[in-house]
GROMACS .gro file of C-alpha atoms in nm:
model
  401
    1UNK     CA    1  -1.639  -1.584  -0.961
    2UNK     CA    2  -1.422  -1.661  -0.612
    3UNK     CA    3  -1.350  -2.035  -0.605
    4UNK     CA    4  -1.407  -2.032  -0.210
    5UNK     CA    5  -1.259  -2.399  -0.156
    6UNK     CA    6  -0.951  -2.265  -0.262
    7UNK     CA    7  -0.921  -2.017   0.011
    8UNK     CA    8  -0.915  -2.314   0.267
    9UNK     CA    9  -0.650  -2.518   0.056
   10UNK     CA   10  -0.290  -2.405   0.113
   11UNK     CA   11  -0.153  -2.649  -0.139
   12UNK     CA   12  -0.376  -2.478  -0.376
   13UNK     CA   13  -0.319  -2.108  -0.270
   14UNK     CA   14   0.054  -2.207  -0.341
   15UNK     CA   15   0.048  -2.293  -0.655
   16UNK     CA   16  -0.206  -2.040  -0.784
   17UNK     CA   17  -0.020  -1.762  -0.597
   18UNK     CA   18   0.274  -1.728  -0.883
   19UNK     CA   19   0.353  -1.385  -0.846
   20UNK     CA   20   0.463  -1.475  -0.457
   21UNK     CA   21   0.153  -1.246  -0.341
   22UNK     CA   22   0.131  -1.465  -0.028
   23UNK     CA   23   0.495  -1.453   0.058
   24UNK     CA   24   0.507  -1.114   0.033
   25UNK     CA   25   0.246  -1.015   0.264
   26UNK     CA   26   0.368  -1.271   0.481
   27UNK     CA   27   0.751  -1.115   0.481
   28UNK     CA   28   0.585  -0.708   0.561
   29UNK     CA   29   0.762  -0.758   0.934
   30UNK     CA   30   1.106  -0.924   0.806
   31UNK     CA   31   1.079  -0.617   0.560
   32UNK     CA   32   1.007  -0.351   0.788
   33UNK     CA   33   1.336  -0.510   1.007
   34UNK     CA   34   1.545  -0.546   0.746
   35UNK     CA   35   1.515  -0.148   0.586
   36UNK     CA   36   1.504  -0.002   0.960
   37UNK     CA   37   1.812  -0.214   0.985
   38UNK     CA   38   1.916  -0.037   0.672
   39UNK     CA   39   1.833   0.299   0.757
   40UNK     CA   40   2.068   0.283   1.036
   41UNK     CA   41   2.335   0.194   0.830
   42UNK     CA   42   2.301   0.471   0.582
   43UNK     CA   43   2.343   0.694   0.893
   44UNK     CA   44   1.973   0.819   0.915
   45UNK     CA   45   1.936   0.780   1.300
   46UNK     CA   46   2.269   0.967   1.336
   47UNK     CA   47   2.089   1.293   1.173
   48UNK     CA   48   2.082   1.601   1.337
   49UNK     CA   49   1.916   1.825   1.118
   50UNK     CA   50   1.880   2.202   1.163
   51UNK     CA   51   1.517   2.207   1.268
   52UNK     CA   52   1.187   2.099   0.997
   53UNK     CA   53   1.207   2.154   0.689
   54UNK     CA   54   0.949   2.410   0.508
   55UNK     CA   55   0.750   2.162   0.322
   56UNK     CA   56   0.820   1.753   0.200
   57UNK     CA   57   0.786   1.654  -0.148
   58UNK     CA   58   0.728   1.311  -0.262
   59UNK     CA   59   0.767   1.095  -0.562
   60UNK     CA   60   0.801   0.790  -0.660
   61UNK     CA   61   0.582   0.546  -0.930
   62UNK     CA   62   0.307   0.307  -0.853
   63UNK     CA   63   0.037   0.279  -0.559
   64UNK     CA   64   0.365   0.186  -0.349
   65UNK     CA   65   0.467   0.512  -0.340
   66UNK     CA   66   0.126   0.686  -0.385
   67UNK     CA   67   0.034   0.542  -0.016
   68UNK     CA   68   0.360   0.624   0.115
   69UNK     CA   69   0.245   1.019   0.056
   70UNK     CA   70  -0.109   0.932   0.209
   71UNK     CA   71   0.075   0.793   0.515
   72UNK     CA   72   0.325   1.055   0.559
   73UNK     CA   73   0.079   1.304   0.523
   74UNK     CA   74  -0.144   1.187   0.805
   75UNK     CA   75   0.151   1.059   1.061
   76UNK     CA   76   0.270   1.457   0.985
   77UNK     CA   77  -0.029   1.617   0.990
   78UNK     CA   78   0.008   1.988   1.060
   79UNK     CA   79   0.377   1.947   1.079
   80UNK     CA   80   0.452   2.080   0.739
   81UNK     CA   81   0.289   2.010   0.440
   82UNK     CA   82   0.330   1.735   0.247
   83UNK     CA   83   0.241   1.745  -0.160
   84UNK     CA   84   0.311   1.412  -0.418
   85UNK     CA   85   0.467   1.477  -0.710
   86UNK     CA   86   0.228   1.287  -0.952
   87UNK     CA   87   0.396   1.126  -1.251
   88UNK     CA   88   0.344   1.263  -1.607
   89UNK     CA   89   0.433   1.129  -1.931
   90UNK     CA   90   0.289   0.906  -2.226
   91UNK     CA   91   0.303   0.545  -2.038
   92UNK     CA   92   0.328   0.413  -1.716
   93UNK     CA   93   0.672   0.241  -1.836
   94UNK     CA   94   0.956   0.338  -1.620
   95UNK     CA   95   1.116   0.537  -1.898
   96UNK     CA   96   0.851   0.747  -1.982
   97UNK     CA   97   0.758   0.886  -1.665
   98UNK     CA   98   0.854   1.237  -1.541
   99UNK     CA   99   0.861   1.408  -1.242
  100UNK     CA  100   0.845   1.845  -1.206
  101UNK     CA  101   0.940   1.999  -0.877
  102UNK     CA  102   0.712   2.303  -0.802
  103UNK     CA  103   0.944   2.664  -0.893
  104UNK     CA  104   0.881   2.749  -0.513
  105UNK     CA  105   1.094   2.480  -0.419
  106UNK     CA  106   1.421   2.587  -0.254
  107UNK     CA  107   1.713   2.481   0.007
  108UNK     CA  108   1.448   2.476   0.274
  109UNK     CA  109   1.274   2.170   0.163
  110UNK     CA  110   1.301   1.828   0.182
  111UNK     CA  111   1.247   1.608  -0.149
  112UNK     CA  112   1.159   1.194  -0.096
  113UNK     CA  113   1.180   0.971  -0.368
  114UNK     CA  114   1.052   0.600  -0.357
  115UNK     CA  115   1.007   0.382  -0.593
  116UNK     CA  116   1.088  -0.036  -0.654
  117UNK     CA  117   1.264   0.023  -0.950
  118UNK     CA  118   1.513   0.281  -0.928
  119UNK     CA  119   1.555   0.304  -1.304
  120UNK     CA  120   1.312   0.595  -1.384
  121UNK     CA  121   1.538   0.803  -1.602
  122UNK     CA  122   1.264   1.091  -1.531
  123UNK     CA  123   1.348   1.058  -1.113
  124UNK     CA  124   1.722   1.082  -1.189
  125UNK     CA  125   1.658   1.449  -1.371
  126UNK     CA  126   1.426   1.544  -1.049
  127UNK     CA  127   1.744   1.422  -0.795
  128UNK     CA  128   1.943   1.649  -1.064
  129UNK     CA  129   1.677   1.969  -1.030
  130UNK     CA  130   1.681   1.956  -0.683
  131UNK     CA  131   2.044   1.970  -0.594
  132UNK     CA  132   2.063   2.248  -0.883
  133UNK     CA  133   1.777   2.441  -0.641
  134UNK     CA  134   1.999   2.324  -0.330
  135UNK     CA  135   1.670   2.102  -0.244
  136UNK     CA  136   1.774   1.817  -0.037
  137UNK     CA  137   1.729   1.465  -0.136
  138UNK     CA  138   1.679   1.142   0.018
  139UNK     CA  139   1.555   0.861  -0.191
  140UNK     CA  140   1.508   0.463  -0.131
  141UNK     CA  141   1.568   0.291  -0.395
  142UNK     CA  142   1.749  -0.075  -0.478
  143UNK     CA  143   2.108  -0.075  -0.466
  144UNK     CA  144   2.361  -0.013  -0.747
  145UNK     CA  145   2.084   0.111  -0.977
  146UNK     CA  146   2.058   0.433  -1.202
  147UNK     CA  147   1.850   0.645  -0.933
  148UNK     CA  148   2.096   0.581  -0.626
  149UNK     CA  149   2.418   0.666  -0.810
  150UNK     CA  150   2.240   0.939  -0.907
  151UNK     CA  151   2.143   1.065  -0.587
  152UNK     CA  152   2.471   1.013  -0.485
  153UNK     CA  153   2.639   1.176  -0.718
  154UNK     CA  154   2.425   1.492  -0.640
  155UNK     CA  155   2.504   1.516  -0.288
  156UNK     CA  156   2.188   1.319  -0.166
  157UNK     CA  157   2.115   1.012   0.048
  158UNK     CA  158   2.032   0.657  -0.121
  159UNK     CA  159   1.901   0.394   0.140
  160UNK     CA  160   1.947   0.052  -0.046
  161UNK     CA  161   1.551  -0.034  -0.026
  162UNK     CA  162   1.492  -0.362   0.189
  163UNK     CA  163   1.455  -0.737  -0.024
  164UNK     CA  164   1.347  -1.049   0.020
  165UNK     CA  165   1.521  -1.222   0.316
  166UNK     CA  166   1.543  -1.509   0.057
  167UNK     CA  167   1.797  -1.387  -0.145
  168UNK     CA  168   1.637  -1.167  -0.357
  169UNK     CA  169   1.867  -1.014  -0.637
  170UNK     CA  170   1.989  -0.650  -0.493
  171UNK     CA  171   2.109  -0.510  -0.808
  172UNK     CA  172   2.387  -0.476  -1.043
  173UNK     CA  173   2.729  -0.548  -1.039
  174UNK     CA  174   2.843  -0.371  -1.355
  175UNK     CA  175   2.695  -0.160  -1.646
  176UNK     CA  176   2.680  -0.497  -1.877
  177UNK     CA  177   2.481  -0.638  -1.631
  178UNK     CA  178   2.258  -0.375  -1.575
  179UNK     CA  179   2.192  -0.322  -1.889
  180UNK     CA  180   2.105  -0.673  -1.969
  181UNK     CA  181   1.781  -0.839  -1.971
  182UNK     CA  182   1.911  -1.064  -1.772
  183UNK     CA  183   1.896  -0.781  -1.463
  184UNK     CA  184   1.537  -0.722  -1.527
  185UNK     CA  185   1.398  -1.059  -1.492
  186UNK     CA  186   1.601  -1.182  -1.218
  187UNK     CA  187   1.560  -0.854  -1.028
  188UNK     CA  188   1.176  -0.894  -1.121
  189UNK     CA  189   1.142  -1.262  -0.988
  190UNK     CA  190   1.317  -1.229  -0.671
  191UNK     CA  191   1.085  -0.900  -0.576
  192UNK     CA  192   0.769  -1.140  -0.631
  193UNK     CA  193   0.598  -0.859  -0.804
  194UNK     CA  194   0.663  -0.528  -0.837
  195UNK     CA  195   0.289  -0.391  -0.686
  196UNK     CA  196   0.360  -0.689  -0.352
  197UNK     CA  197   0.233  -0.607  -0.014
  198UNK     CA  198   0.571  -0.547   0.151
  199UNK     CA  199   0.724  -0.325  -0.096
  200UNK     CA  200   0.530  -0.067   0.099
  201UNK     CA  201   0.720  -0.126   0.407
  202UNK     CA  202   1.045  -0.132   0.210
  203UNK     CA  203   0.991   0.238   0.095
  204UNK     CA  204   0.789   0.381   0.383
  205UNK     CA  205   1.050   0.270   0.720
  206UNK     CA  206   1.357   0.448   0.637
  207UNK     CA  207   1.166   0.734   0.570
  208UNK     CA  208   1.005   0.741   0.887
  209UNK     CA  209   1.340   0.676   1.044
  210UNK     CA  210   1.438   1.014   0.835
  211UNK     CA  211   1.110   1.220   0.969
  212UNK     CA  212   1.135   1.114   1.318
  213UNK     CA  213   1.469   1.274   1.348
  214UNK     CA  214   1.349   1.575   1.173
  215UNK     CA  215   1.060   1.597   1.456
  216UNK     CA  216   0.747   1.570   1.197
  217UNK     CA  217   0.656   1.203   1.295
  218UNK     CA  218   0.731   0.966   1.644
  219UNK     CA  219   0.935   0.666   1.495
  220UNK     CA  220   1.138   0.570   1.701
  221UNK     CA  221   1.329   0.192   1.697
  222UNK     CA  222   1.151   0.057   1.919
  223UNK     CA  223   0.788   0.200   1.750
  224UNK     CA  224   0.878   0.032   1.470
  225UNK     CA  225   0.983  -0.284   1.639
  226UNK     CA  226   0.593  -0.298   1.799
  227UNK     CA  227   0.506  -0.245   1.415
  228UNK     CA  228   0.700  -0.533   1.282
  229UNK     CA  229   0.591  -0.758   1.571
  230UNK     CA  230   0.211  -0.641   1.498
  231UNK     CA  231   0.264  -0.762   1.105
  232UNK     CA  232   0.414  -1.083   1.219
  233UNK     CA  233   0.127  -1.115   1.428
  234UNK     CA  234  -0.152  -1.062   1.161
  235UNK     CA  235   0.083  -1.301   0.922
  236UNK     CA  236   0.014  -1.596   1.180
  237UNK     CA  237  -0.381  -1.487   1.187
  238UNK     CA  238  -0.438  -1.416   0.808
  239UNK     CA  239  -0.162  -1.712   0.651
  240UNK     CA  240  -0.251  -1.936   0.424
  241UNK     CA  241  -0.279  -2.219   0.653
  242UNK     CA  242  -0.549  -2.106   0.858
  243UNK     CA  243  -0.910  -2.200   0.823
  244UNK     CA  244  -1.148  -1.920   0.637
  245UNK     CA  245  -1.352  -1.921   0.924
  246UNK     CA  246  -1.148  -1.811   1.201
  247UNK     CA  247  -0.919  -1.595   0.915
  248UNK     CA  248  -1.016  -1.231   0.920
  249UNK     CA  249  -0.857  -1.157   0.599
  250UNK     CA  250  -1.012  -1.505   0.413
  251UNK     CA  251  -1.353  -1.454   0.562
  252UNK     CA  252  -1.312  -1.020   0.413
  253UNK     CA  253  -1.221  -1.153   0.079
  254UNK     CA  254  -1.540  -1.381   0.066
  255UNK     CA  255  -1.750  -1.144   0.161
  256UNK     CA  256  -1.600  -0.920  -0.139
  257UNK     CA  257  -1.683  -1.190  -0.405
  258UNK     CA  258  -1.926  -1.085  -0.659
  259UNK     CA  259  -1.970  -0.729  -0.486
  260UNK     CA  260  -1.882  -0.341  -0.540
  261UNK     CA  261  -1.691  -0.240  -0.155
  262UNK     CA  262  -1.786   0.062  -0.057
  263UNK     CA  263  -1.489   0.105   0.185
  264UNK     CA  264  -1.598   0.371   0.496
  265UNK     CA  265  -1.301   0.480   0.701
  266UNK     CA  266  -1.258   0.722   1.026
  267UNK     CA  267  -0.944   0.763   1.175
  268UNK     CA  268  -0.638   0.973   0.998
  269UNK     CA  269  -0.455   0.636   0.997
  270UNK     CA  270  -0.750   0.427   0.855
  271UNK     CA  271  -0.821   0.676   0.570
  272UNK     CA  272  -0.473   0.592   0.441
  273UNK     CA  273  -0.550   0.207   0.473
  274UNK     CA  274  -0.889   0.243   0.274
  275UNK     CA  275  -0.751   0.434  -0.034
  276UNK     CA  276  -0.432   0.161  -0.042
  277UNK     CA  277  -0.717  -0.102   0.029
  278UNK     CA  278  -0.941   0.011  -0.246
  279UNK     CA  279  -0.626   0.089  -0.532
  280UNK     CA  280  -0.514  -0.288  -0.401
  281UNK     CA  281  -0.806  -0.436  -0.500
  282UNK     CA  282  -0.817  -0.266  -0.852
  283UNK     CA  283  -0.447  -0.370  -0.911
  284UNK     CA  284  -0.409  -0.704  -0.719
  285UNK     CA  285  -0.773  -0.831  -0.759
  286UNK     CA  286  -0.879  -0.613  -1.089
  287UNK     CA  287  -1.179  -0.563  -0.821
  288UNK     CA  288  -1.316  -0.225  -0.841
  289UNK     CA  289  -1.401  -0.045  -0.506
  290UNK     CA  290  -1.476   0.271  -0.333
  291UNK     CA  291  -1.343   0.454  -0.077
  292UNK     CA  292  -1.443   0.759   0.103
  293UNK     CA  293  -1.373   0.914   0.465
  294UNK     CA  294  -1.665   0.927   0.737
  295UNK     CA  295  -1.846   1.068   0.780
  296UNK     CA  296  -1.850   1.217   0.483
  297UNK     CA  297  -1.843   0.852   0.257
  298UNK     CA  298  -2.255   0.881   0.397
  299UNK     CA  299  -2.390   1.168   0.157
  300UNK     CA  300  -2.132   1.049  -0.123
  301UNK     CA  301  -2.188   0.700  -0.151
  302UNK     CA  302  -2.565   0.701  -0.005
  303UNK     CA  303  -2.695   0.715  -0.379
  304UNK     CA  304  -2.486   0.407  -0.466
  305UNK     CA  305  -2.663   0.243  -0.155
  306UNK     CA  306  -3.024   0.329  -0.283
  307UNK     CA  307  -2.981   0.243  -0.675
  308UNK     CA  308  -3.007  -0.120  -0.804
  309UNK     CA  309  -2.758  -0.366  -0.827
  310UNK     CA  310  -2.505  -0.327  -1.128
  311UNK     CA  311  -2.484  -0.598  -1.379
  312UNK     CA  312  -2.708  -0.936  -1.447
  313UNK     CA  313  -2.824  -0.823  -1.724
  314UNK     CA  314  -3.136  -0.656  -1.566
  315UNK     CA  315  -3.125  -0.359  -1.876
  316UNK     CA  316  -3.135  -0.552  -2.180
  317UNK     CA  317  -3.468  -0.576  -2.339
  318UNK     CA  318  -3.321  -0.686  -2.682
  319UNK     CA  319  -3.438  -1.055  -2.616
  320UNK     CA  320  -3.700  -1.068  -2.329
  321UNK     CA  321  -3.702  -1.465  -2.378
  322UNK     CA  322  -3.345  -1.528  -2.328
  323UNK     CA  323  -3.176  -1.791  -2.100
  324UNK     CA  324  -3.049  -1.576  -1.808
  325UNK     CA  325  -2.891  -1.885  -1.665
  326UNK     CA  326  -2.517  -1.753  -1.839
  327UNK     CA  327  -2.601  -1.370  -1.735
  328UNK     CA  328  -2.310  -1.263  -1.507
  329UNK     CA  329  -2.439  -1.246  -1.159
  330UNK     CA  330  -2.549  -0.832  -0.994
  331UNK     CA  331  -2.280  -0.640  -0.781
  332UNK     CA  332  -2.413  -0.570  -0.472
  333UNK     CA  333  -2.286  -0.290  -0.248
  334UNK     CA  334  -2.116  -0.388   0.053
  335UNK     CA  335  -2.020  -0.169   0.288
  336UNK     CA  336  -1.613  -0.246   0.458
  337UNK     CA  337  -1.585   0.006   0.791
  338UNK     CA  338  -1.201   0.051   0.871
  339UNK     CA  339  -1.163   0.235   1.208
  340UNK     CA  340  -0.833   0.293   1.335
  341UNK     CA  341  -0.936   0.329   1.719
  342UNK     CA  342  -1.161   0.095   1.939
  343UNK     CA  343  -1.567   0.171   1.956
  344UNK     CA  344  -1.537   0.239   2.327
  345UNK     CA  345  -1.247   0.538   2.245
  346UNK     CA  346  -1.497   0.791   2.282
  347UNK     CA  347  -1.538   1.137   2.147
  348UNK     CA  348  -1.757   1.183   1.841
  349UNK     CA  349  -1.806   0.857   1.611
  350UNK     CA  350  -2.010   0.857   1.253
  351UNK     CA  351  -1.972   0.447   1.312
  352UNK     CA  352  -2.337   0.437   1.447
  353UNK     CA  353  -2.487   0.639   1.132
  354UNK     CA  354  -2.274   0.430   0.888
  355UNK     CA  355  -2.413   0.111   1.026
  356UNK     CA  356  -2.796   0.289   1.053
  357UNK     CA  357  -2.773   0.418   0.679
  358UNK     CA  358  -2.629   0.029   0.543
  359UNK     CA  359  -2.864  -0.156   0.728
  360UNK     CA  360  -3.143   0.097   0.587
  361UNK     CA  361  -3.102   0.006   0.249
  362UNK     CA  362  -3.024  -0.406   0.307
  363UNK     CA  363  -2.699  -0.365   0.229
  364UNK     CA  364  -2.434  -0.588   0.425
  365UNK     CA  365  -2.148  -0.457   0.638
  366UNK     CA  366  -1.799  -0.557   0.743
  367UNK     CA  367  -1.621  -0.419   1.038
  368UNK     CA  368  -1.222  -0.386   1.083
  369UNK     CA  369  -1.077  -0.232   1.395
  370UNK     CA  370  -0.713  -0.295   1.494
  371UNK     CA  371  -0.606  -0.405   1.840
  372UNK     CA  372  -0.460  -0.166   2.083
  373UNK     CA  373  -0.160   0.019   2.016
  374UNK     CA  374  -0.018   0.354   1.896
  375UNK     CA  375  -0.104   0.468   1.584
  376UNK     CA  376   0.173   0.318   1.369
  377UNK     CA  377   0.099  -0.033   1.525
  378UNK     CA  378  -0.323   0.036   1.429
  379UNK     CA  379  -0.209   0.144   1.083
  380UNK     CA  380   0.015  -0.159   1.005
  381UNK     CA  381  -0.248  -0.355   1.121
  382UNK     CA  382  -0.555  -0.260   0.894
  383UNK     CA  383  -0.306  -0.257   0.607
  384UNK     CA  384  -0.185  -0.584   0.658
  385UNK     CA  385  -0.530  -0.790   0.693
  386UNK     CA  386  -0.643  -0.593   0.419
  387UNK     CA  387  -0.373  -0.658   0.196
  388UNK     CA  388  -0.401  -1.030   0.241
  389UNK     CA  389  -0.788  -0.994   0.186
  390UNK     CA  390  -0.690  -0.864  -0.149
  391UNK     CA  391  -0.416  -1.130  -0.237
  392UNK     CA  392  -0.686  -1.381  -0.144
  393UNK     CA  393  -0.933  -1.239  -0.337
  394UNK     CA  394  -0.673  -1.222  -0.630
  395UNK     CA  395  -0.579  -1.546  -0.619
  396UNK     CA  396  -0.973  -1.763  -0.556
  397UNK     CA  397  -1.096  -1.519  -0.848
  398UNK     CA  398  -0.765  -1.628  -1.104
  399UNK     CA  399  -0.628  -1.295  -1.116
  400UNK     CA  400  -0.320  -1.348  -0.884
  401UNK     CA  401  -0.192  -1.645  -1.137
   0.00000   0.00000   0.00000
């Protein structure tokens, strides 16, 4: 159940918000600053590389790195492909995943690695089987851990990923130390949380800076200066401080409470926001959610929209005469509609049979368009409100404490 007077308390927010959710949707433009900052001084916007390379592989652990392929993959587009090297192993813990690079793979290709950790034994042996395949490697990762030394003892390029500009902890000094517990839980508390909204932004800029001089995506400085300006932007709009009322992220996390989003997208950019928005909710919120691209979401989520609420009870005929006072309250569907360009944009629009089709079956909509701006600035956008709907949503519900 969302506690909705909590959402308009900031005092409250603050203390219930112990994994630093808030802060770190708050920090997503110091972040993107700080590792374009970085990318220039690992020598990234000095690159001249020897036209595209055949195809980009990416890996990296965790839905961080999961929507850093969705967004590469739209911003490049027809470029080259791009394929994610999914994780395998017996546990999501850091030392049991691996990663396999495809056999095709060769010294025309380009091989990312992200990730928050940089202690994934199983992405040190994939640095190690590219550079045996002559595969070149750029990864982001923190500083001084396993992963960048060894990236850079392979020949590759580590950019130190962007922390806290609070003094978060950047890494090891020493192999005592890093081997320590002590490393993990300071390195841990300082991050906030591992899954926090601006550990996207940490992994995804310098990588941009890396495919804008290869030619596959336009991001240049001063794009992702608009970008950082557009997040500090939607920090002052969503923050804690301001009422739920005139709060587009507060006012999308109420209207999520006690409901099953059905999130509709159209737009390259605003397909990538849905599917972080939807794998947010599920790991911020442990709200489960839908999300499929117009207008295709219509015939694939249209039975969802004509069945019966989920939950309540409604099925159990065990004890007609029970008290249904304590039976957990039905999910409704509710339809979220991310667009990454205006209504007035022209050309051809599903927006009009999306809102036809909800309101057909009484089922309530949200809208979410960005404001104007290229398409970086429209996808920073929609991934920033929606982030902090989901931190908000986390934290009124108890699931961010």
């Amino acid at each position: 159940m969302l506690d909705e007077s909590l959402l308009d308390d900031p005092e409250a927010l603050a203390r219930a918000d112990r994994r630093g959710l808030l802060r770190g949707a708050a920090e997503a433009g110091a972040r993107v600053r700080t590792a374009a900052r970085h990318a220039v001084e690992a020598g990234l916007a000095e690159l001249k590389p020897d036209g595209r390379p055949r195809a980009v592989l990416i890996a990296g652990p965790g839905t961080a790195a999961a929507c850093v392929a969705d967004i590469l993959d739209g911003l490049i587009g027809t470029g080259c492909p791009v394929i994610r090297l999914a994780p395998s192993g017996v546990a999501p813990a850091a030392g049991a995943l691996r990663w396999t690079l495809p056999g095709w793979v060769g010294p025309v290709d380009l091989l990312l690695i992200a990730t928050p950790d940089g202690t994934e034994p199983g992405l040190s042996l994939l640095a190690d089987q590219a550079y045996r395949r002559g595969c070149t490697v750029v990864a982001v990762a923190p500083a001084r851990t396993p992963l960048a030394e060894s990236v850079e003892g392979s020949h590759g390029l580590t950019v130190p990923m962007a922390t806290s500009p609070y003094g978060a902890y950047e890494g090891p000094h020493d192999d005592a130390t890093r081997d320590s517990a002590s490393y993990e839980a300071r390195r841990v508390e300082d991050e906030a949380a591992p899954g926090a909204p601006c550990t996207l932004w940490a992994l995804l800029v310098p990588l941009l800076v890396l495919l804008d001089r290869t030619g596959l995506v336009a991001a240049p400085a001063d794009a992702l200066q608009k970008v950082a300006d557009r997040l500090d932007r939607v920090a002052e709009r969503c923050g804690p401080a301001i009422s739920t009322y005139s709060n587009p992220a507060k006012t999308l996390a109420a209207e999520l409470a006690d409901s099953l989003p059905l999130i509709w997208t159209e737009g390259q950019s605003a397909g990538a926001a849905g599917r972080r928005f939807a794998a947010t909710l599920a790991e911020q919120a442990g709200h489960a959610a839908l999300a499929a691209e117009l207008p295709e979401a219509l015939p694939a989520h249209g039975a969802v929209l004509a069945g019966s609420p989920t939950g309540g009870g409604g099925g159990d005929t065990d004890d007609f005469f029970r008290d249904r006072v304590d039976d957990p309250a039905a999910l409704r569907a509710r339809v979220v509609l991310l667009r990454d360009r205006p209504v007035d944009a022209g050309g051809l629009t599903a927006a009009p049979a999306a809102r036809e089709l909800a309101h057909g079956h009484d089922v309530a909509l949200s809208e979410l368009e960005p404001e104007d701006g290229d398409e970086l600035e429209a996808l920073a956008e929609l991934i920033a409100v929606t982030d902090f709907a989901a931190v908000y949503l986390a934290l009124a519900s108890g699931a961010g404490s």
